[in-house]
Amino acid sequence: MKKITGAEIVIQTLIEEKVDVIFGYPGGAVLPIYDELFKQKKIRHILVRHEQAAVHAAEGYARSTGKVGVVLVTSGPGATNTVTGLADAMMDSVPLVCISGQVPTHMIGNDAFQEADIVGITRPCTKHNYLVKDVNILPNVIHSAFFIAKNGRPGPVLVDIPKDIQTFKAVYKGKKNTKVISYYKPNLKPNINQIDQFIKLLENSEKPIFYVGGGVINSGEVASKNLFKLIKSTGFPCTQTLMGLGAYPTSDNQCVGMLGMHGTYEANMSMYNCDLMICVGARFDDRITGKVSGFSPKSKKVHFDIDASSFNKSVNVDLTVQGDLARILQVINKKIEEKKTSFKKAKIKDWWIQINKWRSKDCLKFKNSDKIIKPQHALKRLDFLTKKYNPFITTEVGQHQMWAAQFLTFNKPKHWMTSGGLGTMGYGLPAAMGVQIAHPNSLVIDVAGEASILMNIQEMSTIKQFRLPVKIFILNNHYMGMVRQWQELLHGNRLSESYMDSLPDFVKLAESFGATGLRTEKPSEIDDLIKEMIKVKGPVICDVIVDPSENCFPMIPSGSTHNQMLLGPNDKVEGEISEDGMVLV
Amino acid sequence: MNKKNLKHILSIMVDNEPGVLARVVGLFSGRGYNIESLSVSEVDSHKFLSRITVVTSGTKIIVDQIKAQLAKLIPVHNLVDITELKSFIGKELILIKLDVKNKKTFDLKKKLERLSAKILEENDLEIIVQFTGSPNEVKKMESILQPYKIIEQTRSGLVSMATGTDYIKK
Ligand SMILES: Cc1cc2nc3c(=O)[nH]c(=O)nc-3n(C[C@H](O)[C@H](O)[C@H](O)COP(=O)(O)OP(=O)(O)OC[C@H]3O[C@@H](n4cnc5c(N)ncnc54)[C@H](O)[C@@H]3O)c2cc1C
Ligand SMILES: Cc1ncc(C[n+]2csc(CCOP(=O)(O)OP(=O)(O)O)c2C)c(N)n1
Ligand SMILES: [Mg+2]
């Protein structure tokens, strides 16, 4: 068989993995691969303006399609620039393959020009990584990387390829004839015994709640469908994490909204008072649990997850079922049908009465104004006016992100991309590019803060080059609002370094990149601005000047429990925040 | 719920590839788990497998978390918590160099013999002792040597294996 170079193998293996787009940035140590890229037509390369953005773009691409996102960068600074993106993907379980160039094998360890031990650096923030020192195993490594990235709990895999390996030759026999790692066998089949136990718990519960997380989105559309069926057949309430929004339609009456630090009153009170908590692909994050010792003290807890290390990590549960959610939920639905289990609405009637009482607090209400734009109002209008386009929403990190989670509707999975676990400012814009590349005809909106957007603003240039009609909706409050909010609540209102001085003129900034800039500070103009944003064919930056003093409620102050929520600006933290609470992030 | 800190011996079969030890050790340091001892060496040169023995301690919840995290590492083929098995053996090899300048060593050598320790090197200035034993036997050995001046010592860390023909699968 004909031998081909390592660089050719990279391209061939990517094609066999059905990769049609990669996000990258060239440099000395990947020139052979870029040369091969130049010679072919099957893979499109999106040239970003910073490698971190390449990773976030690949995340947006992956999260909105369910496919593996692919990144290509050079050695040294190119590779180290990906670290934040890889850590982000690791936290939020996003399947990625990142290929980095490396100095030639004989120079590794010599502090060669643009050498960085990227395998060492990214070991804790990738699901796995490889340094390829033999061109003959390159096909195995790349196919294994894809296998690992997308199977089990998804995550990023980095493949570091020294430049000499890219030029050495080997035989590539195609994916079918290449051995991928055989002993990595994520447990996919649920244990039937445990499912039977679960159904018993279901039948006996009087105050149940489904606590739904990002695992449902990871598992795919089938999992969402099966979940919908299960929740409908039980009549139980359901709450979603930030990462789970859209796994179950948020406008459905059985959905009580997001839970956690900025979740709804009804969701958190239901979690606190339930007698059965059914965790479906969520990981009991500290933003959910608050003070662990006071977390849902009276409930039996069931946890479905593909990753055994998610079980009992921070909260002890009574029953665990390991497996892929699509499968677990399918088995449960089948059992319920077979057993002809019918769920009597009478049993949970009082529970719903109670929940509706909590609901009637209308915890997301805010005082609107006709003088100044309230960020919540701007998002409500955005939701109303864009709903019919079924938009993809990405966000940056901060108050605007939480308001977006609270005020937008998510009725479909894979339409909401946000940095949950790492909370990476600068995620939203490049992620929106990735989403737009995958869905060229869809409406893609980055809900942004004026501080976060500046962290990857250079990507306007990528947006211009590839004519991506991304809409950037900045809620400009002139503050790192989330930071200011904590300083107000926890640090005696000393606003240390959280004011955003010297902001650019976002309209001119947009125009300088050939995009449209829109700006308003009047509540009466917000609808027109949004309509104009939708109407414009190309990219748009909307600079929406909002009330700089607005805070995001409800809020569970760190170190507190679900029944100690602050519902509005007039709610004060009861007593002092404990020292334990102060040190929490 | 078991809140007691207990010692666990974990035997881990891994691919003998560069970086594998860093992955295991990095997992412990990165997540703040405890390593009391560690030993590693290749045990199958055909399949390129190494066996790592880690002694760690923690509550049941913590140790379960450690095991789940270790099992997730791609080069980890199999992991056994030896301490959870019915019966197992745990041994450590130590080398100790004693200062015997101007000292009588007759008694010492007698005692060492009784403990089946070996003397590997002996001259007017030093004695190098090799001893293999369980953690308890090692402790006993240490107390016997207390009166002598130890110049240096080195220890292999615990290695361990369950009894029975059901061996750790690759
Ligand atoms: C400023 C800020 C504020 C925040 N406030 C909140 C808040 O108020 N409320 C909130 O909810 N979050 C909040 N977050 C997000 C929070 O930090 C976490 O990212 C989020 O709660 C985690 O969501 P999750 O539990 O659904 O887990 P994910 O991180 O989505 O994890 C998914 C789980 O599902 C499992 N899984 C993956 N694939 C499968 C499969 N195929 N089958 C079965 N299981 C699978 C995984 O093993 C994992 O355990 C905030 C973040 C920021 C930045
Ligand atoms: C890279 C990074 N640095 C710092 C932080 C800490 N941080 C969280 S929110 C925030 C402020 C965000 O401000 P802005 O984008 O204007 O959003 P707002 O809260 O005002 O809506 C900061 C600094 C972070 N999450 N990410
Ligand atoms: Mg701001």
Short mmCIF file of N, CA, C and O in Angstrom, two decimals, chain A residues 119 123 127-130 133 148 153 181 183-184 307-313 316, chain B residues 1 15 17-19 22-23 31 61 64-65 68-69 72-77 170:
data_model
loop_
_atom_site.label_atom_id
_atom_site.label_comp_id
_atom_site.label_asym_id
_atom_site.label_seq_id
_atom_site.Cartn_x
_atom_site.Cartn_y
_atom_site.Cartn_z
N VAL A 119 0.96 18.77 26.27
CA VAL A 119 0.34 17.56 26.81
C VAL A 119 0.38 17.61 28.35
O VAL A 119 -0.61 17.28 29.01
N ARG A 123 -3.17 18.16 30.55
CA ARG A 123 -3.57 16.86 31.11
C ARG A 123 -4.80 16.97 32.02
O ARG A 123 -5.75 16.21 31.86
N LYS A 127 -10.11 15.36 28.41
CA LYS A 127 -10.55 14.01 28.78
C LYS A 127 -9.38 13.05 28.58
O LYS A 127 -9.19 12.12 29.35
N HIS A 128 -8.61 13.30 27.53
CA HIS A 128 -7.38 12.55 27.30
C HIS A 128 -6.52 13.36 26.34
O HIS A 128 -7.04 14.22 25.63
N ASN A 129 -5.22 13.10 26.32
CA ASN A 129 -4.40 13.74 25.31
C ASN A 129 -3.27 12.83 24.89
O ASN A 129 -2.93 11.86 25.57
N TYR A 130 -2.71 13.13 23.71
CA TYR A 130 -1.66 12.30 23.13
C TYR A 130 -0.51 13.15 22.61
O TYR A 130 -0.75 14.23 22.05
N LYS A 133 4.56 10.15 18.77
CA LYS A 133 5.99 10.11 18.48
C LYS A 133 6.32 9.10 17.38
O LYS A 133 7.48 8.87 17.07
N ILE A 148 -13.03 8.72 21.83
CA ILE A 148 -13.03 9.12 23.24
C ILE A 148 -13.83 10.41 23.44
O ILE A 148 -14.60 10.55 24.39
N ARG A 153 -19.05 10.10 28.79
CA ARG A 153 -19.26 11.52 29.03
C ARG A 153 -18.36 12.29 28.07
O ARG A 153 -17.14 12.15 28.12
N ILE A 181 -8.90 2.32 20.45
CA ILE A 181 -8.70 1.75 21.77
C ILE A 181 -9.88 0.87 22.15
O ILE A 181 -11.03 1.30 22.10
N TYR A 183 -10.31 -1.04 25.10
CA TYR A 183 -10.73 -1.26 26.49
C TYR A 183 -11.49 -0.09 27.07
O TYR A 183 -11.98 -0.16 28.16
N TYR A 184 -11.57 1.02 26.33
CA TYR A 184 -12.39 2.13 26.83
C TYR A 184 -13.83 1.83 26.47
O TYR A 184 -14.27 2.05 25.36
N ASP A 307 -21.55 8.88 34.02
CA ASP A 307 -20.22 8.95 34.61
C ASP A 307 -20.30 8.60 36.10
O ASP A 307 -20.88 9.35 36.89
N ALA A 308 -19.69 7.46 36.47
CA ALA A 308 -19.78 7.01 37.85
C ALA A 308 -19.19 8.04 38.82
O ALA A 308 -19.59 8.11 39.97
N SER A 309 -18.25 8.85 38.34
CA SER A 309 -17.63 9.82 39.26
C SER A 309 -18.56 10.99 39.55
O SER A 309 -18.26 11.82 40.40
N SER A 310 -19.69 11.08 38.84
CA SER A 310 -20.66 12.12 39.18
C SER A 310 -21.52 11.70 40.38
O SER A 310 -22.15 12.54 41.01
N PHE A 311 -21.55 10.41 40.66
CA PHE A 311 -22.38 9.92 41.77
C PHE A 311 -21.73 10.24 43.12
O PHE A 311 -20.53 10.00 43.30
N ASN A 312 -22.54 10.72 44.05
CA ASN A 312 -22.08 10.95 45.43
C ASN A 312 -20.84 11.83 45.51
O ASN A 312 -20.05 11.71 46.42
N LYS A 313 -20.65 12.69 44.53
CA LYS A 313 -19.47 13.55 44.54
C LYS A 313 -19.62 14.65 45.60
O LYS A 313 -18.74 14.87 46.40
N ASN A 316 -24.95 12.97 48.70
CA ASN A 316 -25.20 11.53 48.74
C ASN A 316 -26.58 11.21 48.21
O ASN A 316 -27.55 11.85 48.60
N MET B 1 -23.80 6.39 57.42
CA MET B 1 -22.74 6.69 56.43
C MET B 1 -21.37 6.60 57.11
O MET B 1 -21.19 7.04 58.24
N ASP B 15 -1.62 1.13 30.91
CA ASP B 15 -0.69 1.08 29.78
C ASP B 15 0.64 1.66 30.22
O ASP B 15 0.67 2.74 30.80
N GLU B 17 2.92 3.72 29.22
CA GLU B 17 3.22 4.72 28.19
C GLU B 17 3.68 6.00 28.88
O GLU B 17 3.36 6.20 30.06
N PRO B 18 4.41 6.85 28.16
CA PRO B 18 4.90 8.06 28.81
C PRO B 18 3.73 8.87 29.36
O PRO B 18 2.69 8.98 28.72
N GLY B 19 3.91 9.40 30.53
CA GLY B 19 2.88 10.29 31.06
C GLY B 19 1.82 9.60 31.89
O GLY B 19 1.03 10.26 32.56
N ALA B 22 2.13 10.43 35.49
CA ALA B 22 1.75 11.84 35.71
C ALA B 22 0.23 11.97 35.76
O ALA B 22 -0.31 12.76 36.53
N ARG B 23 -0.48 11.22 34.93
CA ARG B 23 -1.94 11.29 34.95
C ARG B 23 -2.50 10.85 36.31
O ARG B 23 -3.40 11.47 36.86
N ARG B 31 -6.89 17.03 42.70
CA ARG B 31 -8.16 16.94 43.39
C ARG B 31 -7.99 16.88 44.90
O ARG B 31 -8.95 16.67 45.64
N ILE B 61 -16.86 7.76 50.90
CA ILE B 61 -17.29 8.63 49.80
C ILE B 61 -16.08 9.12 49.00
O ILE B 61 -16.07 9.09 47.77
N ASP B 64 -14.41 6.21 47.14
CA ASP B 64 -15.23 5.83 45.97
C ASP B 64 -15.02 6.83 44.83
O ASP B 64 -14.96 6.46 43.66
N GLN B 65 -14.92 8.10 45.20
CA GLN B 65 -14.69 9.15 44.20
C GLN B 65 -13.31 8.98 43.55
O GLN B 65 -13.18 9.07 42.34
N ALA B 68 -13.55 6.11 41.14
CA ALA B 68 -14.31 6.45 39.93
C ALA B 68 -13.49 7.36 39.02
O ALA B 68 -13.51 7.21 37.80
N GLN B 69 -12.76 8.29 39.62
CA GLN B 69 -11.94 9.20 38.81
C GLN B 69 -10.79 8.43 38.15
O GLN B 69 -10.47 8.67 36.99
N LYS B 72 -11.76 6.39 35.19
CA LYS B 72 -12.08 7.18 34.00
C LYS B 72 -10.86 7.46 33.14
O LYS B 72 -11.00 7.81 31.98
N LEU B 73 -9.66 7.38 33.73
CA LEU B 73 -8.46 7.68 32.94
C LEU B 73 -8.36 6.65 31.81
O LEU B 73 -8.53 5.45 32.04
N ILE B 74 -8.10 7.14 30.63
CA ILE B 74 -8.11 6.25 29.46
C ILE B 74 -7.07 5.12 29.56
O ILE B 74 -7.38 3.98 29.24
N PRO B 75 -5.83 5.37 30.01
CA PRO B 75 -4.86 4.27 30.05
C PRO B 75 -5.08 3.29 31.20
O PRO B 75 -4.34 2.32 31.31
N VAL B 76 -6.06 3.52 32.04
CA VAL B 76 -6.33 2.58 33.14
C VAL B 76 -7.20 1.44 32.62
O VAL B 76 -8.32 1.65 32.15
N HIS B 77 -6.65 0.21 32.68
CA HIS B 77 -7.40 -0.95 32.21
C HIS B 77 -8.28 -1.51 33.30
O HIS B 77 -9.40 -1.94 33.05
N LYS B 170 -6.52 -7.89 33.12
CA LYS B 170 -5.96 -6.82 32.32
C LYS B 170 -7.04 -6.20 31.47
O LYS B 170 -6.85 -5.24 30.80
#
